[in-house]
Coordinates of N, CA and C in Angstrom, one line a residue:
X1 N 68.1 82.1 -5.3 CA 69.1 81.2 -4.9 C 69.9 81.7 -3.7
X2 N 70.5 81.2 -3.1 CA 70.6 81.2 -1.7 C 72.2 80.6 -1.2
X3 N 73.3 81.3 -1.0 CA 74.6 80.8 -1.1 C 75.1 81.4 0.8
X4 N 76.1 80.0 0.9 CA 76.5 80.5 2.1 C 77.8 81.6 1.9
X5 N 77.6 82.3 2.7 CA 78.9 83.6 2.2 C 80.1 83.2 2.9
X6 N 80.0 82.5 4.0 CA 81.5 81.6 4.9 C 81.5 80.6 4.8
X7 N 80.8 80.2 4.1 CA 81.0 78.3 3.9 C 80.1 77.7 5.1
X8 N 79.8 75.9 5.4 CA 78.7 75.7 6.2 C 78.6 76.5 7.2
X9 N 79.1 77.3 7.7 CA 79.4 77.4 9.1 C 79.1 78.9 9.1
X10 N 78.3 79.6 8.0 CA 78.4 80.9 7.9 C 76.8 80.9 7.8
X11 N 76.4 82.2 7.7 CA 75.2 82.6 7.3 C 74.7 82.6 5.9
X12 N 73.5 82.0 5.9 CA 72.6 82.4 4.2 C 73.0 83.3 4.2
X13 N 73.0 83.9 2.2 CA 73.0 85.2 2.1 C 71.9 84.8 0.7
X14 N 70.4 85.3 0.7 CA 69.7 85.0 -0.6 C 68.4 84.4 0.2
X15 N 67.6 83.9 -0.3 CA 66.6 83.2 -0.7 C 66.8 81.6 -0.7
X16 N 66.0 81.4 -0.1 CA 65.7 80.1 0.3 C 64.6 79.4 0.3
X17 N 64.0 78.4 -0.3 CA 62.4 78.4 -0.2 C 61.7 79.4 0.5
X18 N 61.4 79.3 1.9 CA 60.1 80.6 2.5 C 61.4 81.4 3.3
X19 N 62.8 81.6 3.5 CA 63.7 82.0 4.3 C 64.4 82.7 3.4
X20 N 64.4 83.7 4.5 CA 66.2 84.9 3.3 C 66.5 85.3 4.1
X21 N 67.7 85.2 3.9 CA 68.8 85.6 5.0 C 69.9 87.0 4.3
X22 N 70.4 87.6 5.0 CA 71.1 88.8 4.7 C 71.9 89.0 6.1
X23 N 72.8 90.0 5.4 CA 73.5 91.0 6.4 C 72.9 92.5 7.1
X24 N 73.0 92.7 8.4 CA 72.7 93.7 8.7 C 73.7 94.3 9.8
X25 N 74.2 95.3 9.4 CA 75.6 96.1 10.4 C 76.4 94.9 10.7
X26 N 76.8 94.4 10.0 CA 77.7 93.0 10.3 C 76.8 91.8 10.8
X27 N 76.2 91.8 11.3 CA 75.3 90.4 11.8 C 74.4 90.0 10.7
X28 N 74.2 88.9 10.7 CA 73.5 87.3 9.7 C 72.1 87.6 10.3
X29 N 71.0 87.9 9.5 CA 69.7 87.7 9.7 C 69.1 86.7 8.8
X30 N 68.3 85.8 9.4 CA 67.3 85.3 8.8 C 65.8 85.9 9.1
X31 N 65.2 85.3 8.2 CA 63.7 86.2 8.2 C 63.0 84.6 7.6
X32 N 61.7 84.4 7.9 CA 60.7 83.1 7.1 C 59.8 84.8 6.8
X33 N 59.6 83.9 5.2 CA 58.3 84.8 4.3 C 57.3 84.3 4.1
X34 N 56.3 85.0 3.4 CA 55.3 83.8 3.1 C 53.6 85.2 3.6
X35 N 52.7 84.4 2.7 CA 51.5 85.4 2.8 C 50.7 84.4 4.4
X36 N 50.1 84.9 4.7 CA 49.1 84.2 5.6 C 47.8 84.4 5.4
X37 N 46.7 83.3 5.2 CA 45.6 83.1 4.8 C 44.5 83.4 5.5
X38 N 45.1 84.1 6.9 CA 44.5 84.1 8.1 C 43.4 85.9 7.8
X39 N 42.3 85.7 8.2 CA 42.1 87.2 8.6 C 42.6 88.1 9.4
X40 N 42.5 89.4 8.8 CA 43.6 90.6 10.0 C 42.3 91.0 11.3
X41 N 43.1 90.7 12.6 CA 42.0 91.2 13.5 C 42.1 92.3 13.3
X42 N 41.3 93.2 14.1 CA 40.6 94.7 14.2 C 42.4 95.1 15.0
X43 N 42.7 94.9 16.0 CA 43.9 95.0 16.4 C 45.2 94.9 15.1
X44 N 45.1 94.0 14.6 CA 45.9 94.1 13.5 C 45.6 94.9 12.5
X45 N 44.4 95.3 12.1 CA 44.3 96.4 11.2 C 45.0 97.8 11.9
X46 N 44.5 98.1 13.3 CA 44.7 99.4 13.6 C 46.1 99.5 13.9
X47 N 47.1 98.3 13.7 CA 48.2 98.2 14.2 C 49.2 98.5 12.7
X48 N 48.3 98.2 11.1 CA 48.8 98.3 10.1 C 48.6 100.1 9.5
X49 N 47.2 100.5 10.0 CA 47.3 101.8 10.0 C 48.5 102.8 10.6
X50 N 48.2 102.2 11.9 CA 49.6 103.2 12.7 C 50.9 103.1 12.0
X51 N 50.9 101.6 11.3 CA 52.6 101.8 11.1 C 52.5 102.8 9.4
X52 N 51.3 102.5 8.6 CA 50.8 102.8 7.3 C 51.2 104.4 7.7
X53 N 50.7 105.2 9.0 CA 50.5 106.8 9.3 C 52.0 107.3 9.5
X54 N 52.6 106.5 10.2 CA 54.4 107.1 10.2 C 54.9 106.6 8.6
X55 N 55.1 105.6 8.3 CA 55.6 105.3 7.0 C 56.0 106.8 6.2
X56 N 54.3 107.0 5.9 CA 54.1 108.0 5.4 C 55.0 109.7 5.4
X57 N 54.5 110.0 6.8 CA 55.1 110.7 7.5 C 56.5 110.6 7.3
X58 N 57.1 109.6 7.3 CA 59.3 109.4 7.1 C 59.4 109.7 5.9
X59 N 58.1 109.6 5.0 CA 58.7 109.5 3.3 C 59.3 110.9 3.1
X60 N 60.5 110.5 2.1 CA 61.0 111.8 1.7 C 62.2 112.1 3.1
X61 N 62.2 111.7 3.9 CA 63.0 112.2 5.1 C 64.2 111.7 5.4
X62 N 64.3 110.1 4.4 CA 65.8 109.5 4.3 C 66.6 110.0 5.2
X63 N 67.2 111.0 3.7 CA 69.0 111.2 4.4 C 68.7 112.1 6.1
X64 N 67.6 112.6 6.3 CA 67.5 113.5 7.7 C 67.4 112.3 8.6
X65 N 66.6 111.6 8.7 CA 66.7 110.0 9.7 C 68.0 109.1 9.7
X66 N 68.6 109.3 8.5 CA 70.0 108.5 8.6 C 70.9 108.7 9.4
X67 N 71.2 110.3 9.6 CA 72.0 111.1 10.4 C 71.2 110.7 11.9
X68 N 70.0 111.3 12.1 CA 69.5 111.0 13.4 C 70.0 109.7 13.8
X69 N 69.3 108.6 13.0 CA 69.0 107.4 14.2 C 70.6 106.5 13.8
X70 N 70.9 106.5 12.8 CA 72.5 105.8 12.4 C 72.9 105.4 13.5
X71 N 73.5 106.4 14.0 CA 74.6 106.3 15.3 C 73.7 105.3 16.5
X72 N 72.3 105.1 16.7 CA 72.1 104.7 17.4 C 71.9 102.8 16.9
X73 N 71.6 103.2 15.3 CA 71.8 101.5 15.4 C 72.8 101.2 14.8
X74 N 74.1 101.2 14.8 CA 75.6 101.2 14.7 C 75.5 99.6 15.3
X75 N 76.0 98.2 14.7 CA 76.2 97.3 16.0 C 75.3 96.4 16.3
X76 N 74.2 96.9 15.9 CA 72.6 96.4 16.3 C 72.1 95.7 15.1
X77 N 70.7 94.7 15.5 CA 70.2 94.2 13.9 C 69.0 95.1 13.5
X78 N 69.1 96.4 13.9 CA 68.0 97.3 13.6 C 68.9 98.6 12.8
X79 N 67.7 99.2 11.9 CA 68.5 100.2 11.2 C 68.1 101.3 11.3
X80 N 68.6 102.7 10.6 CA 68.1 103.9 10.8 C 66.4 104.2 10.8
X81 N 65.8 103.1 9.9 CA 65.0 103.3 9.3 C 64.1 102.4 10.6
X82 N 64.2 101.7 10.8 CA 63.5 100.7 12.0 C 63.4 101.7 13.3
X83 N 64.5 102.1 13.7 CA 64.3 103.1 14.8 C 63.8 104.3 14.9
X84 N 64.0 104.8 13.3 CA 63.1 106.2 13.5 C 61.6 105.6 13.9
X85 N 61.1 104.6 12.8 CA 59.6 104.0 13.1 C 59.4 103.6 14.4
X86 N 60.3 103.2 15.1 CA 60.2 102.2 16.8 C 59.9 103.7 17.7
X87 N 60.5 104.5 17.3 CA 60.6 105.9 18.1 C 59.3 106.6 18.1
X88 N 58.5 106.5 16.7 CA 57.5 107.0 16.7 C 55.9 106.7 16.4
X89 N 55.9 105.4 17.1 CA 55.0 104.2 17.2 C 54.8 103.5 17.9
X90 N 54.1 103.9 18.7 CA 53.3 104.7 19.1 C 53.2 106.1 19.6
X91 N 54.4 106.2 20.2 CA 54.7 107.8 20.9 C 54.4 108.9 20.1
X92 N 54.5 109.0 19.0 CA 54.2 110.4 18.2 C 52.8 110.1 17.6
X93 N 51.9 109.3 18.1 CA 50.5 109.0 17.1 C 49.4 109.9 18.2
X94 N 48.4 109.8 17.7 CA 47.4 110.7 18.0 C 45.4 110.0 17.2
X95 N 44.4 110.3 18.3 CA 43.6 109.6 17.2 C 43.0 107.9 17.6
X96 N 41.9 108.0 17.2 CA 40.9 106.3 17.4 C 41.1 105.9 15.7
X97 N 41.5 104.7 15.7 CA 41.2 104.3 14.2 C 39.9 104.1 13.9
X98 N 39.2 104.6 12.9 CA 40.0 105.0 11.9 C 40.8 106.5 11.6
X99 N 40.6 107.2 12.6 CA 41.4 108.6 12.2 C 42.9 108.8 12.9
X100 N 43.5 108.2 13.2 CA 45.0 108.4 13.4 C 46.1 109.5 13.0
X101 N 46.8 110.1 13.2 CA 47.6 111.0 12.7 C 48.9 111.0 13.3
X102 N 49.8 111.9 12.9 CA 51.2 112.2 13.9 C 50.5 113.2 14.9
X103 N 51.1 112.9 16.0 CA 51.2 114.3 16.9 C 52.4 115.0 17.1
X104 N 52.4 115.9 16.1 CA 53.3 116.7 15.9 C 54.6 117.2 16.7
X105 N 54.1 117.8 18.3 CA 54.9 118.1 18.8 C 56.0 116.8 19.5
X106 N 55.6 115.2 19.2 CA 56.1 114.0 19.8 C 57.0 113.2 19.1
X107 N 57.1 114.4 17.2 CA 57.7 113.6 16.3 C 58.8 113.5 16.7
X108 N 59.8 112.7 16.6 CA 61.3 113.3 16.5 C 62.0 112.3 15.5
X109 N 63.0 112.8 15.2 CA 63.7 112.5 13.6 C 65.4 111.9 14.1
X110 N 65.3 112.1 15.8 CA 66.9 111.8 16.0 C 66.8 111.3 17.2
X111 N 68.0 110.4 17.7 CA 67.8 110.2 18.8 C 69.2 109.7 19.5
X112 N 69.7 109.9 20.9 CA 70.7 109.4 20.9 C 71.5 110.7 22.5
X113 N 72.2 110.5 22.8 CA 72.9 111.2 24.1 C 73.8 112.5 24.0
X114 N 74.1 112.9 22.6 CA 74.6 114.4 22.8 C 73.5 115.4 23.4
X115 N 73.9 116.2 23.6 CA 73.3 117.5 24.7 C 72.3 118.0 23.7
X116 N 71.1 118.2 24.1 CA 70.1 119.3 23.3 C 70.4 120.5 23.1
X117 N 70.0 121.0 22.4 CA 70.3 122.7 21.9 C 69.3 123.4 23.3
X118 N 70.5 124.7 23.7 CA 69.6 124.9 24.8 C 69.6 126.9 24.2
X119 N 68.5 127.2 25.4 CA 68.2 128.7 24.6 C 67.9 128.9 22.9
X120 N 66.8 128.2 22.8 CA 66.6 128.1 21.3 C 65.7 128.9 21.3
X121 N 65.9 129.3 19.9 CA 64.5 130.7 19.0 C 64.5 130.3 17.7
X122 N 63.7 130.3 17.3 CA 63.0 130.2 15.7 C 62.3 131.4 15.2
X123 N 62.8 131.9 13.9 CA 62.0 132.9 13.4 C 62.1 133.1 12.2
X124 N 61.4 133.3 11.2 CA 60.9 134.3 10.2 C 61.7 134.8 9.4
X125 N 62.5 134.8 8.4 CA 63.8 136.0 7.8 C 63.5 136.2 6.6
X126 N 64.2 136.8 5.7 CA 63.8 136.8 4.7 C 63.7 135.8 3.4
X127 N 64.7 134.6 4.0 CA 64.9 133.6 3.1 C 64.5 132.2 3.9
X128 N 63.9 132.7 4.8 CA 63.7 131.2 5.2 C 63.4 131.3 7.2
X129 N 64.0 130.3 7.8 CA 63.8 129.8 9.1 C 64.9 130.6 10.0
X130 N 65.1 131.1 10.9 CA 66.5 131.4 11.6 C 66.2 130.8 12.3
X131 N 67.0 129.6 12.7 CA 67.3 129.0 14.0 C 68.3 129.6 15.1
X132 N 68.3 130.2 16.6 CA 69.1 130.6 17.1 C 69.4 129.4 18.4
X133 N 70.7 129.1 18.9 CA 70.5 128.4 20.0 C 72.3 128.9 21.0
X134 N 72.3 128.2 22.3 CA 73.3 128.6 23.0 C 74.3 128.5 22.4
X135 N 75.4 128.7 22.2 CA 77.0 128.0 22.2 C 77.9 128.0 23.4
X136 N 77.6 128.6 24.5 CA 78.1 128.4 25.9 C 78.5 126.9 26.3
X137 N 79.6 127.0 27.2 CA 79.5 126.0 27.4 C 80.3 124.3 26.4
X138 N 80.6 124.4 26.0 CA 81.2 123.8 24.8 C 82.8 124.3 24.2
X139 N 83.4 122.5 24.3 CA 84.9 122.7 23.6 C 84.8 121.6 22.8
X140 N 86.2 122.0 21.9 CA 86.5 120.9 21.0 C 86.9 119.7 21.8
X141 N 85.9 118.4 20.9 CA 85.1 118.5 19.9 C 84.0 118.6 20.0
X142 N 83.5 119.0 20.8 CA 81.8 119.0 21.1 C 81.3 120.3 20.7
X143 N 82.0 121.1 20.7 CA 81.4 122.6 19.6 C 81.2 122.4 18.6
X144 N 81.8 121.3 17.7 CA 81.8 121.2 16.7 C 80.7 120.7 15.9
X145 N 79.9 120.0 16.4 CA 78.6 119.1 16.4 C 77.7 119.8 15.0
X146 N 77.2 119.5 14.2 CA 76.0 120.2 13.8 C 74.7 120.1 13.3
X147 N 74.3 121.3 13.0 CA 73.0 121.0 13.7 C 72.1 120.6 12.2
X148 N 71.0 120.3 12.7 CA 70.0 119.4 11.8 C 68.6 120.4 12.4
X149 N 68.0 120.1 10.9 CA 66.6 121.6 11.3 C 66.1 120.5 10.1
X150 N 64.3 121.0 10.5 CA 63.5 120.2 9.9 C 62.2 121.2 9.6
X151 N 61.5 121.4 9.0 CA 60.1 122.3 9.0 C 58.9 121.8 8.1
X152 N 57.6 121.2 9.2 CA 57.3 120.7 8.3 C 56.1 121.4 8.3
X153 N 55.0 121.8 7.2 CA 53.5 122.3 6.7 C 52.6 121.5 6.7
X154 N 52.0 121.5 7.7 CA 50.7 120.5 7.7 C 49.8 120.8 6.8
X155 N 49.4 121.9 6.4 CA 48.7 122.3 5.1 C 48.8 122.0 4.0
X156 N 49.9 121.9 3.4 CA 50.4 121.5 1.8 C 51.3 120.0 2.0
X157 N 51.5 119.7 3.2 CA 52.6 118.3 3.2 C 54.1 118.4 2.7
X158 N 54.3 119.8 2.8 CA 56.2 120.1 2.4 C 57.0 119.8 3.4
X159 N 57.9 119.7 3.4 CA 58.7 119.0 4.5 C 60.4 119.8 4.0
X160 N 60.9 120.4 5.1 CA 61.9 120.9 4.4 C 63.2 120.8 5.6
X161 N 64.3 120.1 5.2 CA 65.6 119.7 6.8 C 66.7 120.3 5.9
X162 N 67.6 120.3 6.4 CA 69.0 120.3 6.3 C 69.8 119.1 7.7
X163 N 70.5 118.2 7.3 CA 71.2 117.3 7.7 C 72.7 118.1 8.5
X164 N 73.1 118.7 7.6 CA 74.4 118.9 7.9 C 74.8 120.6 7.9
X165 N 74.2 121.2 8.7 CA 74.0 123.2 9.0 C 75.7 123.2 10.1
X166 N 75.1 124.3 10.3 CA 75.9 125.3 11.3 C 76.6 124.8 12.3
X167 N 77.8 125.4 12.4 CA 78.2 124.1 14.1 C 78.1 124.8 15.0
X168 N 78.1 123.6 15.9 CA 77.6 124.3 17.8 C 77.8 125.5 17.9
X169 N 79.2 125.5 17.6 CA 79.7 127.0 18.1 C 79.3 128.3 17.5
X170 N 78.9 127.9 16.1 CA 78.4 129.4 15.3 C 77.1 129.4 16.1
X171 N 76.0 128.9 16.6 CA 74.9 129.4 17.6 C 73.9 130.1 16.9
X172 N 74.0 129.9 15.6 CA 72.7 130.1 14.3 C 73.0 129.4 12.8
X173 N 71.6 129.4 12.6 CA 71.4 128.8 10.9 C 70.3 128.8 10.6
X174 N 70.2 129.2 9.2 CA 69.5 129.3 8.4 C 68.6 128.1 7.6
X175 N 67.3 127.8 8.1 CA 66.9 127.2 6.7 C 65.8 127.5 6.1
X176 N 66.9 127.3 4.4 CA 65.8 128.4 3.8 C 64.2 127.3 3.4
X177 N 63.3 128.2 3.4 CA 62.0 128.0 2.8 C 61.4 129.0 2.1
X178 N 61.4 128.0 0.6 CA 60.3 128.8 -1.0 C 59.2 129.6 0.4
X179 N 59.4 130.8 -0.7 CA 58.5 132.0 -0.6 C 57.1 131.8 -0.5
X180 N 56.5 130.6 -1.2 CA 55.5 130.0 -1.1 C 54.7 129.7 0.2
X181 N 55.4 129.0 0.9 CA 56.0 128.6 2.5 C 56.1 129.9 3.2
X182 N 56.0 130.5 3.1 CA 57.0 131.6 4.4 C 55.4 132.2 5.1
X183 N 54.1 131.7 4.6 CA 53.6 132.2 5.5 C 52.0 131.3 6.1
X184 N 53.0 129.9 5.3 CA 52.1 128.8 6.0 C 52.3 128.7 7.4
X185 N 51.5 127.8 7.9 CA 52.1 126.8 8.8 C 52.9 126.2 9.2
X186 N 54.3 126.3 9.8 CA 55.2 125.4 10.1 C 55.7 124.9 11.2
X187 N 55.5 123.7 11.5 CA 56.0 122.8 12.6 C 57.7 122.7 12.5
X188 N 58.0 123.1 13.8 CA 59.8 123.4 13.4 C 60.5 122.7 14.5
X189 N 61.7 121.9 14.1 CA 62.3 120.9 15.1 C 64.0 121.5 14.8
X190 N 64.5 120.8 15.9 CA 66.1 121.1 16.0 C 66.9 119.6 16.6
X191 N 68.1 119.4 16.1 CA 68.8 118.7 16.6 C 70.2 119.1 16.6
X192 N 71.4 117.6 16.9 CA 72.8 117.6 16.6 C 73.2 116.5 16.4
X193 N 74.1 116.7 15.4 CA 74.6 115.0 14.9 C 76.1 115.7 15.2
X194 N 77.1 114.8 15.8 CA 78.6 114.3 15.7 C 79.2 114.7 14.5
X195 N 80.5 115.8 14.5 CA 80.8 115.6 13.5 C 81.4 114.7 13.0
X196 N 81.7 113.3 13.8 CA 82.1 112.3 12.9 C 81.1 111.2 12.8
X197 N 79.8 111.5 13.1 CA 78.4 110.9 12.6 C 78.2 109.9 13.7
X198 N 79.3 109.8 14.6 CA 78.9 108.7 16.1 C 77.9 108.8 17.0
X199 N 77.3 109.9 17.1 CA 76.7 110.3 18.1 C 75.5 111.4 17.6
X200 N 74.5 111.1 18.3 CA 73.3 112.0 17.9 C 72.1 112.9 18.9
X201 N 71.9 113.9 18.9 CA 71.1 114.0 20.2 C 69.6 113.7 20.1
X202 N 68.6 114.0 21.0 CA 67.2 113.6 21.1 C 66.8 115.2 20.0
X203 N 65.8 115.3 19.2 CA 65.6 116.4 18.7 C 64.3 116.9 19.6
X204 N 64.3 117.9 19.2 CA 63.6 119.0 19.8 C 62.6 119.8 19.1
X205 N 61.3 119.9 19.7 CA 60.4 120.2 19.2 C 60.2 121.5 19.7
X206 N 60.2 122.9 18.4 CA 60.0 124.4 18.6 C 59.0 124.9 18.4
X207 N 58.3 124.2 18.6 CA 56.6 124.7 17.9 C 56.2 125.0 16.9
X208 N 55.7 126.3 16.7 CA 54.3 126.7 15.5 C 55.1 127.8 15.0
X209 N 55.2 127.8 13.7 CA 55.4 129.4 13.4 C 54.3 129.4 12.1
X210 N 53.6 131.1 12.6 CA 52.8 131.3 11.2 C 51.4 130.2 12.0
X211 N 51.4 130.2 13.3 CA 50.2 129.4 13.7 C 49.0 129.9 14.1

C-alpha cells in the first residue's frame, strides 16, 4: 500500500501497483518495478558481472564506505552505497568476461576534496599494520581529520579497516591484524574523513606488503 506523506501534492511513500516511491536524503524517488521477459544481451550479462564483481568486493565494508562516500552524497538522490559502486565501475575492474576481477591498486573506499595523506609508509609491527604519514602543514580544524586504513588479503578474502583511527596531527596508527594475517598478502589503502563527517578525501593506494 502506498500513501501520500504530504497530502496530493507530496510524494508516494510505498508501493504502488509496478511503482514505489521513497525518500532519499530528503528528496521523493519514484522507481517502476517489474521483471522483463526480454533476454539479457551479452552486453548486459558482462555489465551484470561487473556490477555482480564489486558488489562482492564492498561486502562486509559498510560502515568503511559510509564514512568515505557519505559526505559526498549528502543532498543528492544517490547514496554511500551507489557511489562507492559508481566509483568503481568500471575504474577499478580488470579482465575479459568471463574473468573480471578488482584491480586492486584502482579500488578506493572514499572520495571527496580533503587533502591526501602525504609522506606515507606502511609497515609490519608486532600487532598489526603501522601506518605513518605527514602532519606538517595543518591547523585546527583540519589536523583534526582522521584517518581511515583498510587491508585487504587476496588469498584468504579478509578484509580488515578501521573507520575512525588517529588524527591528522598524531601522524601514525595502527591497524591491528590476527597473527594469522601478518604474513599473507596485503593490499593496504589510506584515507581522511572530517571530524564532523562533512568532508572526505580520495583514498590512497599503498601497495603490497608481504608481496
Amino acid at each position: 500500500m502506498a500513501r501520500l506523506k504530504n497530502g496530493i501534492l507530496g510524494g508516494i511513500h510505498g508501493k504502488l501497483a509496478n511503482v514505489v516511491g521513497y525518500s532519499l536524503n530528503g528528496q521523493d524517488i519514484i522507481r517502476t518495478i517489474g521483471k522483463s521477459k526480454k533476454r539479457l544481451t551479452e552486453k548486459q550479462l558482462y555489465n551484470k558481472l561487473k556490477m555482480a564483481v564489486v558488489m562482492d568486493f564492498l561486502s562486509g565494508l559498510d560502515s568503511l564506505i559510509e564514512k568515505g562516500f557519505g559526505p559526498m552524497a549528502e543532498g543528492t538522490t544517490k547514496n554511500y552505497h551507489n557511489l562507492a559502486v559508481a566509483f568503481n565501475n568500471p575504474n577499478a575492474l580488470k579482465g575479459i568476461c568471463p574473468d573480471v576481477e578488482i584491480d586492486l591498486p584502482k579500488f578506493v573506499f572514499s572520495a571527496g576534496d580533503l587533502p591526501q595523506p602525504e609522506e606515507t609508509k606502511v609497515e609490519m609491527v608486532e600487532n598489526g599494520l603501522l601506518f605513518t604519514w605527514s602532519k606538517k602543514g595543518f591547523s585546527f580544524p583540519d589536523n583534526q581529520d582522521q584517518v581511515m586504513l583498510f587491508a585487504y588479503a587476496p588469498d584468504t578474502g579478509d578484509k580488515r579497516f578501521k573507520w575512525n583511527g588517529a588524527r591528522r596531527f598524531q601522524g601514525q596508527d595502527v591497524l591491528e591484524i590476527p597473527s594469522l594475517l601478518r604474513d599473507k598478502r596485503l593490499e593496504v589503502y589510506i584515507s581522511f574523513v572530517s571530524d564532523d563527517r562533512k568532508r572526505a578525501a580520495n583514498s590512497l593506494y599503498l601497495g603490497t606488503i608481504n608481496g
